[in-house]
mmCIF file of C-alpha atoms in Angstrom:
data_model
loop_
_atom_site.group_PDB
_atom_site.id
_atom_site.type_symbol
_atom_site.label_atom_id
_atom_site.label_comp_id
_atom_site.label_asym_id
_atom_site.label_seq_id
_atom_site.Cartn_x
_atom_site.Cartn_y
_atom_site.Cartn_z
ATOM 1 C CA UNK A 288 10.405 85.566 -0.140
ATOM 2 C CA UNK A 289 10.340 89.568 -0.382
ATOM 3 C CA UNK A 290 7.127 90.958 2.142
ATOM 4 C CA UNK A 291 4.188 93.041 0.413
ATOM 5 C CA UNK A 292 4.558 96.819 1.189
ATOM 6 C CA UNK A 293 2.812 98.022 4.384
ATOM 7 C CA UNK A 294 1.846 101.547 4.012
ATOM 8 C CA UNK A 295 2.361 103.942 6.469
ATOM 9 C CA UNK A 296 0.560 107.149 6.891
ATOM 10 C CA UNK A 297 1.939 110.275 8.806
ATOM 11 C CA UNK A 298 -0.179 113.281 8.771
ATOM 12 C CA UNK A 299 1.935 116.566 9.505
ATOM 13 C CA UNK A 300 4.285 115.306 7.389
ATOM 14 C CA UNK A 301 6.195 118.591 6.556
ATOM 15 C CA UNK A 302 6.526 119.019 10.133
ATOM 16 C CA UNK A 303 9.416 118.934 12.946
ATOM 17 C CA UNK A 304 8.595 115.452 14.506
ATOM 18 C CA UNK A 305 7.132 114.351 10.590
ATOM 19 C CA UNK A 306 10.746 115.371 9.166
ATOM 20 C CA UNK A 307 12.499 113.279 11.568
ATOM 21 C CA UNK A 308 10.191 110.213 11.095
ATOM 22 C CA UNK A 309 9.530 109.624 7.814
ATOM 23 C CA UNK A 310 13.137 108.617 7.353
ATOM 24 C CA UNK A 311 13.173 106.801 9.891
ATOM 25 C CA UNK A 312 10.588 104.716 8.651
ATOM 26 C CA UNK A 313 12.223 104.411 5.559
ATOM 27 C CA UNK A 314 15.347 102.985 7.022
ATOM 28 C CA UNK A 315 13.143 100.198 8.642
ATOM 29 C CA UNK A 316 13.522 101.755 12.371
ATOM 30 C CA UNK A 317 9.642 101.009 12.842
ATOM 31 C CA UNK A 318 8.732 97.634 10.572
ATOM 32 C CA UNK A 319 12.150 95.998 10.679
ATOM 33 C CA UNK A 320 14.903 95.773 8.063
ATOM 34 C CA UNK A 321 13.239 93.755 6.325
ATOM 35 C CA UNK A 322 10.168 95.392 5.786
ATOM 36 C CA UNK A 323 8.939 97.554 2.296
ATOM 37 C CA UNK A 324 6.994 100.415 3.128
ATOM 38 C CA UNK A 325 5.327 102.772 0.732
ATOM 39 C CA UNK A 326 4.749 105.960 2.528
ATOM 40 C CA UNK A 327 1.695 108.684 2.578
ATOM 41 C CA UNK A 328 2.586 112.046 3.905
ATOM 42 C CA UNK A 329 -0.463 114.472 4.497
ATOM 43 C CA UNK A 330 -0.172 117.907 5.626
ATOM 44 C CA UNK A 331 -2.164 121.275 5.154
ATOM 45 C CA UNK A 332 -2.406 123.244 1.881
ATOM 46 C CA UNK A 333 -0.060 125.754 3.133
ATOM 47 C CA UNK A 334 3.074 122.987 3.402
ATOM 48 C CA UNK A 335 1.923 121.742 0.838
ATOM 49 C CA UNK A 336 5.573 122.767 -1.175
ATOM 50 C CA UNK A 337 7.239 122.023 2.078
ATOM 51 C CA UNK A 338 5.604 118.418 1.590
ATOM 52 C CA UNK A 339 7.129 118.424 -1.812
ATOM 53 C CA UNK A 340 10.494 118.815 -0.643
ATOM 54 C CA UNK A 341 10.455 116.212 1.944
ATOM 55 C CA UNK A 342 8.867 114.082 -0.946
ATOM 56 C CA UNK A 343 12.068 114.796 -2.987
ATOM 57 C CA UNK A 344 14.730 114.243 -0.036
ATOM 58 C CA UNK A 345 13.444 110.548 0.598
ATOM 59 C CA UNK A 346 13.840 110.158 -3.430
ATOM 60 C CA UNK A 347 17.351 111.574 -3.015
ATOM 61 C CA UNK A 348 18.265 109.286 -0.128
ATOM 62 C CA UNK A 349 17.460 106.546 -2.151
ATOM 63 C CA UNK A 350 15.823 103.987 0.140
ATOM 64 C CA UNK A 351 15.960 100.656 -0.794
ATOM 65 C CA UNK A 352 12.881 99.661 1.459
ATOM 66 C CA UNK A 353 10.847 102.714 0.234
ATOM 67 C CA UNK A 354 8.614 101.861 -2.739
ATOM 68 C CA UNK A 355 6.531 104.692 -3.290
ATOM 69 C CA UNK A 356 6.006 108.019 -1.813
ATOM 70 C CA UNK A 357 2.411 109.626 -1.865
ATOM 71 C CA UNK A 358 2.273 113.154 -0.952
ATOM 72 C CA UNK A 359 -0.872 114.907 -0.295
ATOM 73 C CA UNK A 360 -3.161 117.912 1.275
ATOM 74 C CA UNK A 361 -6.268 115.455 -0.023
ATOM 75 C CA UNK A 362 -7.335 113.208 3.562
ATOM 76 C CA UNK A 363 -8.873 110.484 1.644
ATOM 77 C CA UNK A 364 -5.861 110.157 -0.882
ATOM 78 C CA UNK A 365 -3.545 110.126 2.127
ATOM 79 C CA UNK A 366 -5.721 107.452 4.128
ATOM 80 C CA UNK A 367 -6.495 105.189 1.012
ATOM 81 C CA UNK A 368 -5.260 101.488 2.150
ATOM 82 C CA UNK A 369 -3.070 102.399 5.206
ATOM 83 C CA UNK A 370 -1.789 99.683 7.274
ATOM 84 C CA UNK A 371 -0.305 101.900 9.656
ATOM 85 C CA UNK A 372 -1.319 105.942 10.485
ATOM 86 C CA UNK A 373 0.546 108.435 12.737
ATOM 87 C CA UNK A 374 -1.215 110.945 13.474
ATOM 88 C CA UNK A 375 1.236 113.968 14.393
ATOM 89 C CA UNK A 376 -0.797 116.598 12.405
ATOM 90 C CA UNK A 377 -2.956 119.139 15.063
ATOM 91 C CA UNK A 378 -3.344 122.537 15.825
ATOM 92 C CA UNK A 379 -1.066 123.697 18.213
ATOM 93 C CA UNK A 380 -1.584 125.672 21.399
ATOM 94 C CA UNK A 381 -0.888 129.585 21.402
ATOM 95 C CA UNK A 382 0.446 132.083 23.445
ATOM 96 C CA UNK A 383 -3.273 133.709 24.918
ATOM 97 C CA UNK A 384 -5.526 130.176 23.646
ATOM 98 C CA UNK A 385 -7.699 129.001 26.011
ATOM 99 C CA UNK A 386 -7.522 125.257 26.167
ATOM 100 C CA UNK A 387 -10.947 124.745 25.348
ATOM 101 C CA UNK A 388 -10.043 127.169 21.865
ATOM 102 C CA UNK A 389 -7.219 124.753 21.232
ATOM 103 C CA UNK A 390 -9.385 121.442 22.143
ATOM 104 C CA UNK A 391 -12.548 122.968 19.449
ATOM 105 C CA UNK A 392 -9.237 123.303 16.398
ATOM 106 C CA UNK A 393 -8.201 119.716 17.545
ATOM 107 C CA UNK A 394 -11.624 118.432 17.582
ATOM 108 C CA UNK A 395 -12.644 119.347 14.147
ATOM 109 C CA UNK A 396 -9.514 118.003 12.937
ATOM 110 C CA UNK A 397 -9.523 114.699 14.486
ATOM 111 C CA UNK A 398 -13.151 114.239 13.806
ATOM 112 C CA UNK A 399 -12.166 114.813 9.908
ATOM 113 C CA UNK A 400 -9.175 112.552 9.838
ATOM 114 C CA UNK A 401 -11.544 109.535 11.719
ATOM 115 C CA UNK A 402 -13.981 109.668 8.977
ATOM 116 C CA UNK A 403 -11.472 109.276 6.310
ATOM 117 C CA UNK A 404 -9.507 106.486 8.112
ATOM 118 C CA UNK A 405 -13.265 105.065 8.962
ATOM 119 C CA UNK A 406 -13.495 104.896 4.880
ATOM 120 C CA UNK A 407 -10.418 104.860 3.329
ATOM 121 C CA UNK A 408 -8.035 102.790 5.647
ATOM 122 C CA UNK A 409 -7.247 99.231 5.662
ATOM 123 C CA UNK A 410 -9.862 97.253 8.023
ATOM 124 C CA UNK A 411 -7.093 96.351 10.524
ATOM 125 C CA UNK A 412 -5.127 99.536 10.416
ATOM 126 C CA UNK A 413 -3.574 100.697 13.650
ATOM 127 C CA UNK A 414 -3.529 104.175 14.583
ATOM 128 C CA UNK A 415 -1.025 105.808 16.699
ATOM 129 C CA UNK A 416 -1.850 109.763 17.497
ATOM 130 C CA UNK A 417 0.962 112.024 18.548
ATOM 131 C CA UNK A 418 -0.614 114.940 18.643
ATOM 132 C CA UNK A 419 -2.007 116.973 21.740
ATOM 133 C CA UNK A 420 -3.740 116.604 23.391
ATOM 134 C CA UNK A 421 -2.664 112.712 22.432
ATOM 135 C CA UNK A 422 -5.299 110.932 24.548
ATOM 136 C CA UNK A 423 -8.363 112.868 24.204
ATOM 137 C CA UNK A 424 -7.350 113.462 20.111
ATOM 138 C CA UNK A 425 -7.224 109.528 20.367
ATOM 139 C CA UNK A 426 -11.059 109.549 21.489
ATOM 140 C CA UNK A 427 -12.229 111.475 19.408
ATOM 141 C CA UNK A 428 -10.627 109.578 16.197
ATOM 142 C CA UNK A 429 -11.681 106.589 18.068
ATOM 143 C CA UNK A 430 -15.692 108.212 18.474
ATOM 144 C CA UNK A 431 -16.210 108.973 14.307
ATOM 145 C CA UNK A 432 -14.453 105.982 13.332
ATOM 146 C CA UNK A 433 -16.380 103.178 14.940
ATOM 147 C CA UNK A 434 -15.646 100.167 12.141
ATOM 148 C CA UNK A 435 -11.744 100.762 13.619
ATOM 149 C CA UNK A 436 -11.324 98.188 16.527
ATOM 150 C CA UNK A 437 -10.726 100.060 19.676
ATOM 151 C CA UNK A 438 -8.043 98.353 20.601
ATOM 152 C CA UNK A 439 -6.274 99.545 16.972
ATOM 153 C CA UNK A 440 -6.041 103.000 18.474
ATOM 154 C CA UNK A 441 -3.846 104.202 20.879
ATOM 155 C CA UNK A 442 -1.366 107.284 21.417
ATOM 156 C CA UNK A 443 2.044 108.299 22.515
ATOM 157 C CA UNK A 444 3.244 108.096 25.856
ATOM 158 C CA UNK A 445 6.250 105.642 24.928
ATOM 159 C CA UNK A 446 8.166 109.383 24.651
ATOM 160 C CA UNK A 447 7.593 110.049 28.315
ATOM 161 C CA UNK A 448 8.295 105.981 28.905
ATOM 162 C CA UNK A 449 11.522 106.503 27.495
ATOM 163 C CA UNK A 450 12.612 109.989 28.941
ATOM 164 C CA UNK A 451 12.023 107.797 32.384
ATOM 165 C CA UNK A 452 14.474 105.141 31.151
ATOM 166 C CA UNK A 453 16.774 107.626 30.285
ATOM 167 C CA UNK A 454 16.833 109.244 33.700
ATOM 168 C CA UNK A 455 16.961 106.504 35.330
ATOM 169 C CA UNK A 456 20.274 105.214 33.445
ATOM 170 C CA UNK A 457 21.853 108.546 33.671
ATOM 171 C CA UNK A 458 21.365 108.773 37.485
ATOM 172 C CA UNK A 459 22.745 105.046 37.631
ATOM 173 C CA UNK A 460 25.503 105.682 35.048
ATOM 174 C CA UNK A 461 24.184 102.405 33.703
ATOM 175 C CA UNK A 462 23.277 101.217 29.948
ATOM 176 C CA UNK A 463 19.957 102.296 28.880
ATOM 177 C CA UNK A 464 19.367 99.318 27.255
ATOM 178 C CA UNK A 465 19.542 97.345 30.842
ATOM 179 C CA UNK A 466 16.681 99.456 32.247
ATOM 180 C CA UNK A 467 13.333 98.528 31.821
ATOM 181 C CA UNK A 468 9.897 98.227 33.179
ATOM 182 C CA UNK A 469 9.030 101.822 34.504
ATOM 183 C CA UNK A 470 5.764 102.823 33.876
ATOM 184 C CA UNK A 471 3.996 105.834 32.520
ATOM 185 C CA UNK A 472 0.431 106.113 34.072
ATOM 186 C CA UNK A 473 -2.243 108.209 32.605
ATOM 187 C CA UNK A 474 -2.620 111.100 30.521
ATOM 188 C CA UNK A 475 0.504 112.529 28.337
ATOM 189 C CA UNK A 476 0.875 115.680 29.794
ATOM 190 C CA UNK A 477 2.324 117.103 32.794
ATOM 191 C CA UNK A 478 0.204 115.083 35.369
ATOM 192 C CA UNK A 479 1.511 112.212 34.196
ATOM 193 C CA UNK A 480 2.929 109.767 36.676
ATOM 194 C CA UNK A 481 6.433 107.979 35.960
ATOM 195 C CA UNK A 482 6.280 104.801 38.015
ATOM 196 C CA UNK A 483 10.001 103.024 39.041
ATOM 197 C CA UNK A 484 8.385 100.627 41.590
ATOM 198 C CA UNK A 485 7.704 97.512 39.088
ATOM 199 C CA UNK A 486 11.222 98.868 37.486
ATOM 200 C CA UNK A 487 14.414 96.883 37.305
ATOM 201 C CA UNK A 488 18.141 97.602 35.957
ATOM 202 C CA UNK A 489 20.334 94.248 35.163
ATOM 203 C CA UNK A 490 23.518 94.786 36.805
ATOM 204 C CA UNK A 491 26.410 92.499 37.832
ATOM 205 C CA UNK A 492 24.602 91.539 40.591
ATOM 206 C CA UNK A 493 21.929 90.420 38.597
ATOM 207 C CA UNK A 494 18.155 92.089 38.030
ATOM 208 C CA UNK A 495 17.952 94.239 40.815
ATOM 209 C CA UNK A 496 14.963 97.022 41.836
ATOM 210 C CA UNK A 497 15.666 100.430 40.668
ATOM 211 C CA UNK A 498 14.105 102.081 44.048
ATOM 212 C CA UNK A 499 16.563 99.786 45.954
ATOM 213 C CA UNK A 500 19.314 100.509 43.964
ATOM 214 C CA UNK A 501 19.117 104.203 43.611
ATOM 215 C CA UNK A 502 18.164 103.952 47.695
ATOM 216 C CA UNK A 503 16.729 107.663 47.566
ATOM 217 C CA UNK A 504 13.517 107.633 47.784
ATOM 218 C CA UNK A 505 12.764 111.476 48.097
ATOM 219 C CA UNK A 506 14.733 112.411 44.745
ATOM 220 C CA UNK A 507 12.259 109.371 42.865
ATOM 221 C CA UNK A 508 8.737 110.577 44.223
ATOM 222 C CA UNK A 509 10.017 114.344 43.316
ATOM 223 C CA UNK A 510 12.948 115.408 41.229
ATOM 224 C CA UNK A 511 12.189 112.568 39.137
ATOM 225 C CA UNK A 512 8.795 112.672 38.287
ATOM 226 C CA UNK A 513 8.991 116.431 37.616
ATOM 227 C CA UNK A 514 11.787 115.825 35.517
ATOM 228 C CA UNK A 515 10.060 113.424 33.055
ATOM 229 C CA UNK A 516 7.014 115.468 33.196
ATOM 230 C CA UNK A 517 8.132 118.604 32.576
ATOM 231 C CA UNK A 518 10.926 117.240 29.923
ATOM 232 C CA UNK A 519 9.056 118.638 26.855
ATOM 233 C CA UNK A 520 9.004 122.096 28.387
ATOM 234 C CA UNK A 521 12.821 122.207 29.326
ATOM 235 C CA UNK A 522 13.645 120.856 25.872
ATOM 236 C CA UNK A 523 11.280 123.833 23.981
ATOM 237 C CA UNK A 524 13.325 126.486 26.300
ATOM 238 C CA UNK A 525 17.240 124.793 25.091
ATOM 239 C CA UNK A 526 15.921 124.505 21.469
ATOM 240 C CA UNK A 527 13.056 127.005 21.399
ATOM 241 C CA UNK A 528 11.663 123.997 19.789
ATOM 242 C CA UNK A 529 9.737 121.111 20.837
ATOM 243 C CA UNK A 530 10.939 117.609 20.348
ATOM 244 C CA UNK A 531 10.841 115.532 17.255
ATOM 245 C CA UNK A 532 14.180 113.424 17.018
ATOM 246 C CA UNK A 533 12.665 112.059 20.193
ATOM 247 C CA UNK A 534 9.686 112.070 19.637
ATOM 248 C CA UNK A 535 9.722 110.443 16.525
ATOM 249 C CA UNK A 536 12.214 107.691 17.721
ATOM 250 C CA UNK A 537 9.673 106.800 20.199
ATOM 251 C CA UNK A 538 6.873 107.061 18.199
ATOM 252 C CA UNK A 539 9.045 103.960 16.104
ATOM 253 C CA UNK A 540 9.571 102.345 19.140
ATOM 254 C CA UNK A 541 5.658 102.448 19.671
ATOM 255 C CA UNK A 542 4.534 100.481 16.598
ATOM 256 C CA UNK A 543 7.677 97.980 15.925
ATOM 257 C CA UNK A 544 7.070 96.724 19.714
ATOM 258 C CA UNK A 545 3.119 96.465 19.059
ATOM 259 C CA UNK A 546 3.828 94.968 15.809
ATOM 260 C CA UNK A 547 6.464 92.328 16.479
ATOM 261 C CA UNK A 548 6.005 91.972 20.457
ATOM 262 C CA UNK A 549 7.685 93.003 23.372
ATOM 263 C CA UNK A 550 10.819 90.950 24.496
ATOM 264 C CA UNK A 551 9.704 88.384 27.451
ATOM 265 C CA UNK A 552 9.347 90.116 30.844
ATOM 266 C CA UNK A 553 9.433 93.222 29.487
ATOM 267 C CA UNK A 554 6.388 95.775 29.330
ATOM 268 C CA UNK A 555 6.058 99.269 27.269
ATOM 269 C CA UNK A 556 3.747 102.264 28.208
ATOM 270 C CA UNK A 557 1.225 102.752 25.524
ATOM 271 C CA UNK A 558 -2.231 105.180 25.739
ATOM 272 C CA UNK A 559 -4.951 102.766 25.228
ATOM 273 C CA UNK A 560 -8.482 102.299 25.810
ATOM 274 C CA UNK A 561 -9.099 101.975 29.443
ATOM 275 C CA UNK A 562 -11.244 98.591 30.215
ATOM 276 C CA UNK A 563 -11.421 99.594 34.166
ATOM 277 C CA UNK A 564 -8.479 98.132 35.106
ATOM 278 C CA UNK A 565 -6.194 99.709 38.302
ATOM 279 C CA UNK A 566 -9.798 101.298 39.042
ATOM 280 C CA UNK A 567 -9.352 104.192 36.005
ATOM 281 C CA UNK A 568 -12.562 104.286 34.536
ATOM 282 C CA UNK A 569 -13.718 102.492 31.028
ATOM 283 C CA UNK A 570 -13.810 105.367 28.136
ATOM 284 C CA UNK A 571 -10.508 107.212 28.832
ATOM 285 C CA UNK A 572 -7.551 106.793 26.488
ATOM 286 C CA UNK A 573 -5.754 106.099 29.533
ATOM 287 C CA UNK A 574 -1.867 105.032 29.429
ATOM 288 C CA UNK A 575 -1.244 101.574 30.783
ATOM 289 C CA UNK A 576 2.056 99.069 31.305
ATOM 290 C CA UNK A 577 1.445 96.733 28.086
ATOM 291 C CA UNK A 578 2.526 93.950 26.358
ATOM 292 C CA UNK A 579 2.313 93.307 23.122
ATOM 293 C CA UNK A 580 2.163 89.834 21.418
ATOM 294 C CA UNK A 581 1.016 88.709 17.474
ATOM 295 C CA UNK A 582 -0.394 92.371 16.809
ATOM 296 C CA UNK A 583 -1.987 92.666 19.797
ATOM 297 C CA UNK A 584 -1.377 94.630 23.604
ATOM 298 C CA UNK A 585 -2.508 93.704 26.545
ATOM 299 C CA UNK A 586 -2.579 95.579 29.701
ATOM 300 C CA UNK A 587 -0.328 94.051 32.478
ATOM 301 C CA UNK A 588 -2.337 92.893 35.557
ATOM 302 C CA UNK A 589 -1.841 92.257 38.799
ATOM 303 C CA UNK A 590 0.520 94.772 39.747
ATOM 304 C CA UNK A 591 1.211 95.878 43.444
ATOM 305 C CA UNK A 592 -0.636 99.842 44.087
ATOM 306 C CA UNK A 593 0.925 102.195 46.955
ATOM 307 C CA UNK A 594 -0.928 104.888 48.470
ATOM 308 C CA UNK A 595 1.247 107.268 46.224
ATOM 309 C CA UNK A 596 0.982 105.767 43.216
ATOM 310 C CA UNK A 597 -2.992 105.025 43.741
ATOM 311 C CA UNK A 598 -3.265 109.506 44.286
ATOM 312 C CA UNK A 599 -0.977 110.147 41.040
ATOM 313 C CA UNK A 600 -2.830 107.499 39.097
ATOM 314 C CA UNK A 601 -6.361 109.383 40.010
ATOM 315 C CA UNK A 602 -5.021 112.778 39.483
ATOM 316 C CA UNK A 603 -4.298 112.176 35.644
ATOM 317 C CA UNK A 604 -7.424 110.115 35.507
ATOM 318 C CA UNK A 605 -9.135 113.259 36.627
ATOM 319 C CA UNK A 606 -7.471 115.452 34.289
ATOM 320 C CA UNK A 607 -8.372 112.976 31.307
ATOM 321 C CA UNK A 608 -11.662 113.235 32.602
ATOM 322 C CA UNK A 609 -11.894 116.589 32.444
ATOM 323 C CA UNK A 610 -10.671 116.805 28.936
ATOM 324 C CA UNK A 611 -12.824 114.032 27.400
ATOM 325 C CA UNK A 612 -16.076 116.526 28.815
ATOM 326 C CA UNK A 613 -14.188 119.130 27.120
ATOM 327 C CA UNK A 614 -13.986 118.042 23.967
ATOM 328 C CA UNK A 615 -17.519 116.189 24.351
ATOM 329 C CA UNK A 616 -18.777 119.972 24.796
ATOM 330 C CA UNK A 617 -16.833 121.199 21.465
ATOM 331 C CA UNK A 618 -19.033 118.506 19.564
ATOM 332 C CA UNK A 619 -22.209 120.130 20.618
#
């Protein structure tokens, strides 16, 4: 029997990373093959004719799992009955902004966006932001639209998840696809902290520890970490832009796992609200090792702390912190 539509928002639709996604989620990359979507793009009034034309390229490419296109500058038309919203709309930071100038734009537009989700939105919608700052954006949506389960919004760190998979397979020269389990701890920025001590990479030996099997410790606790941290900013200065074919991949990756599970003994970074576990304080969008099950993520307990690992996890913590005061203070 054919599935009802879900409908998918993405907000900064004409965008880089929106460009990349929306056919993405078309093609069934983020629901399944299986899946009809019916997709709401909302950007600003002054893409509003670069909205248009994405409009008319998913008509073109003829989608057969696409059954209607809504394309808007109005927040409550774009909102209306979403299943599913991806926040990648924000104002970006600029050469000479202060952060807190950059945190005030973000603010007002987050707090906006909440209150039409709050109204508009489908009573279990799930919210995924993308947009920095991803976590503290994520509060704030999560602060002016209280009738949204917290647990329904989260943000994006399955990017930096998956740039750590990456390295990790190209150092290894192994499949991608038989790495898993790193973790991404904290805030999605460049004091994140790329975990490989939970993190394994099938073999044909077997499962075997990725800190055992790579046997150099110095280049994981360094060169790696900086690498996945600082990934964004290498890719801006190849490109002299940012990334969106990843970004938006991952941003797939982030809903069809939390929508359809996680495969057994495997766990996903996702940004989600912190309930004190690993000692990171309750009220920080905080990211976390999950699994996800009928809908639903769950933060993976029980999971062995170092010295070095305990010192990165607090620094991010910190920084999050820091940022939630921030944009407390831009409310005021």
């Amino acid at each position: 029997m054919a599935k009802n539509p879900v409908r998918v928002l993405v907000t900064g639709a004409a965008g880089q990373i929106g460009y990349a996604l929306v056919p993405m989620i078309a093609r069934g990359a983020m629901l399944g093959p299986d899946q009809p979507v019916i997709l709401h793009m909302l950007d600003i009034e002054p893409a509003a004719e670069a909205l248009n034309g994405v409009k008319m390229e998913l008509i073109d490419a003829a989608f057969p799992l696409l059954k209607g296109v809504v394309a808007t500058t109005d927040v409550a038309e774009a909102c209306k009955d979403v299943n599913i919203a991806v926040m990648v709309g924000g104002f970006p930071r600029k050469e000479g902004m202060e952060r807190k100038d950059v945190m005030s734009k973000n603010v007002s537009i987050y707090k906006a966006q909440a209150s039409a989700l709050e109204k508009h939105a489908a009573p279990d919608c799930k919210v995924l932001v993308v947009a920095n700052p991803a976590n503290t954006n994520a509060l704030i949506l999560k602060e002016f639209a209280p009738s949204i389960p917290e647990k329904n919004i989260t943000c994006l760190t399955r990017l930096d998840h998956n740039r750590a998979l990456g390295q990790i397979s190209e150092r290894l020269d192994a499949q991608v696809s038989d790495v898993k389990n790193v973790i991404i701890w904290g805030n999605h920025s460049s004091t994140q902290y790329p975990d490989v001590n939970h993190a394994t990479v099938t073999t044909s030996s077997g499962e075997n520890s990725v800190r055992e099997i790579i046997a150099d410790d110095n280049w994981l606790n360094s060169e790696f970490i900086t690498t996945v941290q600082q990934r964004g900013a290498a890719i801006i200065k190849a490109r002299k832009l940012s990334s969106a074919l990843s970004a938006a991949s991952s941003a797939c990756d982030h809903i069809r796992n939390w929508v359809h599970g996680t495969p057994k003994g495997t766990w996903v970074s996702m940004g989600v609200y912190s309930d004190g576990s690993y000692g990171i304080q309750e009220g920080l969008i905080y990211s976390f090792p999950v699994t996800c099950e009928k809908g639903e993520w769950s933060i993976v307990q029980g999971l062995k702390i170092d010295e070095f690992s305990r010192a990165k996890m607090d620094t991010t913590a910190k920084e999050l912190a820091e940022e939630k005061s921030l944009a407390y203070s831009c409310l005021n």
